[in-house]
Amino acid sequence: LFVNLKTFAGCGADFVQGDAARSGCALYAHHAWRKVPKAAAPDAAATVDAPPTTLGVGVEGGFEAEDAKYDVEKVRSVAAVVDGAPKLIALPNPAVPDFAVALVDAALDQEASDAATDRAWALADEEVKESKYARDLPQLSPEAGGRAAPLDPDPATWRCEASGDAENLWL
């Protein structure tokens, strides 16, 4: 992954030259992840061939998890686009100034804007507790509230019942 340090847009190696020409920035943060097979333990050879006895992944007697087979090696570097091709400088490097290393770290450590949404499913399993303010809040039917029809879900049609105003409405 190459992250443009001017626009903070990410792209693959095939698109770095075009992105550099479009944005006018020739400096990129580069993040590469590589799977490295783990060295097999001597007793692991006997358990690899044994069929699973439990239905589960990564549990005792179950299927082996994919993560258990590999170590992930993460390499960060600065990429400078020279003559249309990115030249990588591995970090840490004494020739690269500290502020450039901090900039690369900040660009690569930044969480995506939709990452919180991706984790929101975990909150659905939590029990919602009743608020002390909602405990005594009356729920009025349209008739009890003085309305002949239910409230329209389109906010553009909402009007104040007392004045008829359509702006600055407070519920």
mmCIF file with all atom_site columns, C-alpha atoms in Angstrom, residues 58-163:
data_model
loop_
_atom_site.group_PDB
_atom_site.id
_atom_site.type_symbol
_atom_site.label_atom_id
_atom_site.label_alt_id
_atom_site.label_comp_id
_atom_site.label_asym_id
_atom_site.label_entity_id
_atom_site.label_seq_id
_atom_site.pdbx_PDB_ins_code
_atom_site.Cartn_x
_atom_site.Cartn_y
_atom_site.Cartn_z
_atom_site.occupancy
_atom_site.B_iso_or_equiv
_atom_site.pdbx_formal_charge
_atom_site.auth_seq_id
_atom_site.auth_comp_id
_atom_site.auth_asym_id
_atom_site.auth_atom_id
_atom_site.pdbx_PDB_model_num
ATOM 1   C CA . GLY A 1 58  ? -8.074  -22.490 16.793  1.00 0.00 ? 58  GLY A CA 1
ATOM 2   C CA . VAL A 1 59  ? -9.272  -24.553 19.774  1.00 0.00 ? 59  VAL A CA 1
ATOM 3   C CA . GLU A 1 60  ? -7.779  -27.670 21.317  1.00 0.00 ? 60  GLU A CA 1
ATOM 4   C CA . GLY A 1 61  ? -8.707  -30.661 19.145  1.00 0.00 ? 61  GLY A CA 1
ATOM 5   C CA . GLY A 1 62  ? -10.212 -28.465 16.425  1.00 0.00 ? 62  GLY A CA 1
ATOM 6   C CA . PHE A 1 63  ? -9.092  -27.130 13.075  1.00 0.00 ? 63  PHE A CA 1
ATOM 7   C CA . GLU A 1 64  ? -5.869  -25.123 12.975  1.00 0.00 ? 64  GLU A CA 1
ATOM 8   C CA . ALA A 1 65  ? -6.364  -21.393 12.474  1.00 0.00 ? 65  ALA A CA 1
ATOM 9   C CA . GLU A 1 66  ? -4.716  -19.739 9.473   1.00 0.00 ? 66  GLU A CA 1
ATOM 10  C CA . ASP A 1 67  ? -2.980  -17.290 11.839  1.00 0.00 ? 67  ASP A CA 1
ATOM 11  C CA . ALA A 1 68  ? -1.287  -20.182 13.615  1.00 0.00 ? 68  ALA A CA 1
ATOM 12  C CA . LYS A 1 69  ? 0.578   -21.159 10.435  1.00 0.00 ? 69  LYS A CA 1
ATOM 13  C CA . TYR A 1 70  ? 2.136   -17.774 9.647   1.00 0.00 ? 70  TYR A CA 1
ATOM 14  C CA . ASP A 1 71  ? 3.810   -14.805 11.238  1.00 0.00 ? 71  ASP A CA 1
ATOM 15  C CA . VAL A 1 72  ? 3.013   -11.446 9.661   1.00 0.00 ? 72  VAL A CA 1
ATOM 16  C CA . GLU A 1 73  ? 6.063   -9.314  8.937   1.00 0.00 ? 73  GLU A CA 1
ATOM 17  C CA . LYS A 1 74  ? 5.183   -5.622  8.628   1.00 0.00 ? 74  LYS A CA 1
ATOM 18  C CA . VAL A 1 75  ? 7.648   -3.392  6.815   1.00 0.00 ? 75  VAL A CA 1
ATOM 19  C CA . ARG A 1 76  ? 7.308   0.395   6.655   1.00 0.00 ? 76  ARG A CA 1
ATOM 20  C CA . SER A 1 77  ? 9.231   2.595   4.286   1.00 0.00 ? 77  SER A CA 1
ATOM 21  C CA . VAL A 1 78  ? 9.259   5.950   2.551   1.00 0.00 ? 78  VAL A CA 1
ATOM 22  C CA . ALA A 1 79  ? 8.819   5.855   -1.217  1.00 0.00 ? 79  ALA A CA 1
ATOM 23  C CA . ALA A 1 80  ? 10.032  8.631   -3.477  1.00 0.00 ? 80  ALA A CA 1
ATOM 24  C CA . VAL A 1 81  ? 8.817   8.601   -7.082  1.00 0.00 ? 81  VAL A CA 1
ATOM 25  C CA . VAL A 1 82  ? 11.890  9.130   -9.253  1.00 0.00 ? 82  VAL A CA 1
ATOM 26  C CA . ASP A 1 83  ? 11.641  8.836   -13.041 1.00 0.00 ? 83  ASP A CA 1
ATOM 27  C CA . GLY A 1 84  ? 8.159   7.315   -12.693 1.00 0.00 ? 84  GLY A CA 1
ATOM 28  C CA . ALA A 1 85  ? 9.201   4.468   -10.397 1.00 0.00 ? 85  ALA A CA 1
ATOM 29  C CA . PRO A 1 86  ? 8.992   4.423   -6.596  1.00 0.00 ? 86  PRO A CA 1
ATOM 30  C CA . LYS A 1 87  ? 12.319  4.081   -4.781  1.00 0.00 ? 87  LYS A CA 1
ATOM 31  C CA . LEU A 1 88  ? 11.876  2.574   -1.301  1.00 0.00 ? 88  LEU A CA 1
ATOM 32  C CA . ILE A 1 89  ? 13.837  3.614   1.791   1.00 0.00 ? 89  ILE A CA 1
ATOM 33  C CA . ALA A 1 90  ? 13.207  1.201   4.664   1.00 0.00 ? 90  ALA A CA 1
ATOM 34  C CA . LEU A 1 91  ? 12.422  2.683   8.081   1.00 0.00 ? 91  LEU A CA 1
ATOM 35  C CA . PRO A 1 92  ? 13.969  3.301   10.531  1.00 0.00 ? 92  PRO A CA 1
ATOM 36  C CA . ASN A 1 93  ? 16.836  4.882   8.655   1.00 0.00 ? 93  ASN A CA 1
ATOM 37  C CA . PRO A 1 94  ? 19.217  7.516   10.069  1.00 0.00 ? 94  PRO A CA 1
ATOM 38  C CA . ALA A 1 95  ? 19.184  9.340   6.697   1.00 0.00 ? 95  ALA A CA 1
ATOM 39  C CA . VAL A 1 96  ? 15.439  10.020  6.985   1.00 0.00 ? 96  VAL A CA 1
ATOM 40  C CA . PRO A 1 97  ? 14.546  12.979  9.258   1.00 0.00 ? 97  PRO A CA 1
ATOM 41  C CA . ASP A 1 98  ? 12.490  12.263  12.379  1.00 0.00 ? 98  ASP A CA 1
ATOM 42  C CA . PHE A 1 99  ? 9.574   14.432  11.225  1.00 0.00 ? 99  PHE A CA 1
ATOM 43  C CA . ALA A 1 100 ? 9.316   12.365  8.005   1.00 0.00 ? 100 ALA A CA 1
ATOM 44  C CA . VAL A 1 101 ? 9.254   9.141   10.023  1.00 0.00 ? 101 VAL A CA 1
ATOM 45  C CA . ALA A 1 102 ? 6.546   10.622  12.275  1.00 0.00 ? 102 ALA A CA 1
ATOM 46  C CA . LEU A 1 103 ? 4.545   11.651  9.201   1.00 0.00 ? 103 LEU A CA 1
ATOM 47  C CA . VAL A 1 104 ? 4.746   8.135   7.739   1.00 0.00 ? 104 VAL A CA 1
ATOM 48  C CA . ASP A 1 105 ? 3.724   6.596   11.077  1.00 0.00 ? 105 ASP A CA 1
ATOM 49  C CA . ALA A 1 106 ? 0.762   8.976   11.395  1.00 0.00 ? 106 ALA A CA 1
ATOM 50  C CA . ALA A 1 107 ? -0.415  8.292   7.839   1.00 0.00 ? 107 ALA A CA 1
ATOM 51  C CA . LEU A 1 108 ? -0.216  4.514   8.216   1.00 0.00 ? 108 LEU A CA 1
ATOM 52  C CA . ASP A 1 109 ? -1.616  4.340   11.766  1.00 0.00 ? 109 ASP A CA 1
ATOM 53  C CA . GLN A 1 110 ? -4.675  6.467   10.973  1.00 0.00 ? 110 GLN A CA 1
ATOM 54  C CA . GLU A 1 111 ? -7.878  4.471   11.386  1.00 0.00 ? 111 GLU A CA 1
ATOM 55  C CA . ALA A 1 112 ? -10.308 4.500   8.482   1.00 0.00 ? 112 ALA A CA 1
ATOM 56  C CA . SER A 1 113 ? -13.460 6.567   8.894   1.00 0.00 ? 113 SER A CA 1
ATOM 57  C CA . ASP A 1 114 ? -15.684 3.518   8.538   1.00 0.00 ? 114 ASP A CA 1
ATOM 58  C CA . ALA A 1 115 ? -13.706 1.368   10.988  1.00 0.00 ? 115 ALA A CA 1
ATOM 59  C CA . ALA A 1 116 ? -15.955 2.391   13.886  1.00 0.00 ? 116 ALA A CA 1
ATOM 60  C CA . THR A 1 117 ? -18.959 1.338   11.822  1.00 0.00 ? 117 THR A CA 1
ATOM 61  C CA . ASP A 1 118 ? -17.360 -2.036  11.186  1.00 0.00 ? 118 ASP A CA 1
ATOM 62  C CA . ARG A 1 119 ? -17.023 -2.559  14.935  1.00 0.00 ? 119 ARG A CA 1
ATOM 63  C CA . ALA A 1 120 ? -20.577 -1.379  15.659  1.00 0.00 ? 120 ALA A CA 1
ATOM 64  C CA . TRP A 1 121 ? -22.007 -4.893  15.305  1.00 0.00 ? 121 TRP A CA 1
ATOM 65  C CA . ALA A 1 122 ? -20.370 -5.797  18.608  1.00 0.00 ? 122 ALA A CA 1
ATOM 66  C CA . LEU A 1 123 ? -22.488 -3.182  20.360  1.00 0.00 ? 123 LEU A CA 1
ATOM 67  C CA . ALA A 1 124 ? -25.709 -4.863  19.211  1.00 0.00 ? 124 ALA A CA 1
ATOM 68  C CA . ASP A 1 125 ? -25.034 -7.733  21.610  1.00 0.00 ? 125 ASP A CA 1
ATOM 69  C CA . GLU A 1 126 ? -24.882 -5.427  24.620  1.00 0.00 ? 126 GLU A CA 1
ATOM 70  C CA . GLU A 1 127 ? -28.003 -5.029  26.728  1.00 0.00 ? 127 GLU A CA 1
ATOM 71  C CA . VAL A 1 128 ? -29.489 -1.540  26.558  1.00 0.00 ? 128 VAL A CA 1
ATOM 72  C CA . LYS A 1 129 ? -30.274 -0.143  29.994  1.00 0.00 ? 129 LYS A CA 1
ATOM 73  C CA . GLU A 1 130 ? -33.265 2.089   30.582  1.00 0.00 ? 130 GLU A CA 1
ATOM 74  C CA . SER A 1 131 ? -32.405 5.748   31.109  1.00 0.00 ? 131 SER A CA 1
ATOM 75  C CA . LYS A 1 132 ? -33.673 7.458   34.254  1.00 0.00 ? 132 LYS A CA 1
ATOM 76  C CA . TYR A 1 133 ? -35.065 10.192  31.972  1.00 0.00 ? 133 TYR A CA 1
ATOM 77  C CA . ALA A 1 134 ? -36.982 7.760   29.750  1.00 0.00 ? 134 ALA A CA 1
ATOM 78  C CA . ARG A 1 135 ? -38.524 5.890   32.670  1.00 0.00 ? 135 ARG A CA 1
ATOM 79  C CA . ASP A 1 136 ? -41.313 8.451   33.264  1.00 0.00 ? 136 ASP A CA 1
ATOM 80  C CA . LEU A 1 137 ? -41.549 9.889   29.746  1.00 0.00 ? 137 LEU A CA 1
ATOM 81  C CA . PRO A 1 138 ? -45.174 9.718   28.565  1.00 0.00 ? 138 PRO A CA 1
ATOM 82  C CA . GLN A 1 139 ? -45.819 8.156   25.169  1.00 0.00 ? 139 GLN A CA 1
ATOM 83  C CA . LEU A 1 140 ? -48.796 9.878   23.552  1.00 0.00 ? 140 LEU A CA 1
ATOM 84  C CA . SER A 1 141 ? -50.868 8.451   20.758  1.00 0.00 ? 141 SER A CA 1
ATOM 85  C CA . PRO A 1 142 ? -51.678 10.915  17.919  1.00 0.00 ? 142 PRO A CA 1
ATOM 86  C CA . GLU A 1 143 ? -55.213 11.336  19.263  1.00 0.00 ? 143 GLU A CA 1
ATOM 87  C CA . ALA A 1 144 ? -54.037 12.013  22.820  1.00 0.00 ? 144 ALA A CA 1
ATOM 88  C CA . GLY A 1 145 ? -51.565 14.571  21.534  1.00 0.00 ? 145 GLY A CA 1
ATOM 89  C CA . GLY A 1 146 ? -54.286 16.491  19.707  1.00 0.00 ? 146 GLY A CA 1
ATOM 90  C CA . ARG A 1 147 ? -53.424 15.217  16.220  1.00 0.00 ? 147 ARG A CA 1
ATOM 91  C CA . ALA A 1 148 ? -55.887 13.630  13.874  1.00 0.00 ? 148 ALA A CA 1
ATOM 92  C CA . ALA A 1 149 ? -53.226 11.706  11.907  1.00 0.00 ? 149 ALA A CA 1
ATOM 93  C CA . PRO A 1 150 ? -49.839 10.193  12.797  1.00 0.00 ? 150 PRO A CA 1
ATOM 94  C CA . LEU A 1 151 ? -46.750 12.342  12.260  1.00 0.00 ? 151 LEU A CA 1
ATOM 95  C CA . ASP A 1 152 ? -45.451 12.209  8.684   1.00 0.00 ? 152 ASP A CA 1
ATOM 96  C CA . PRO A 1 153 ? -41.891 10.769  8.540   1.00 0.00 ? 153 PRO A CA 1
ATOM 97  C CA . ASP A 1 154 ? -40.895 13.513  6.045   1.00 0.00 ? 154 ASP A CA 1
ATOM 98  C CA . PRO A 1 155 ? -39.486 16.436  8.110   1.00 0.00 ? 155 PRO A CA 1
ATOM 99  C CA . ALA A 1 156 ? -40.253 18.878  5.284   1.00 0.00 ? 156 ALA A CA 1
ATOM 100 C CA . THR A 1 157 ? -43.974 18.575  6.107   1.00 0.00 ? 157 THR A CA 1
ATOM 101 C CA . TRP A 1 158 ? -43.594 19.219  9.857   1.00 0.00 ? 158 TRP A CA 1
ATOM 102 C CA . ARG A 1 159 ? -45.274 22.358  11.242  1.00 0.00 ? 159 ARG A CA 1
ATOM 103 C CA . CYS A 1 160 ? -45.577 23.796  14.732  1.00 0.00 ? 160 CYS A CA 1
ATOM 104 C CA . GLU A 1 161 ? -49.104 23.086  16.003  1.00 0.00 ? 161 GLU A CA 1
ATOM 105 C CA . ALA A 1 162 ? -49.290 26.405  17.876  1.00 0.00 ? 162 ALA A CA 1
ATOM 106 C CA . SER A 1 163 ? -47.809 28.857  15.339  1.00 0.00 ? 163 SER A CA 1
#
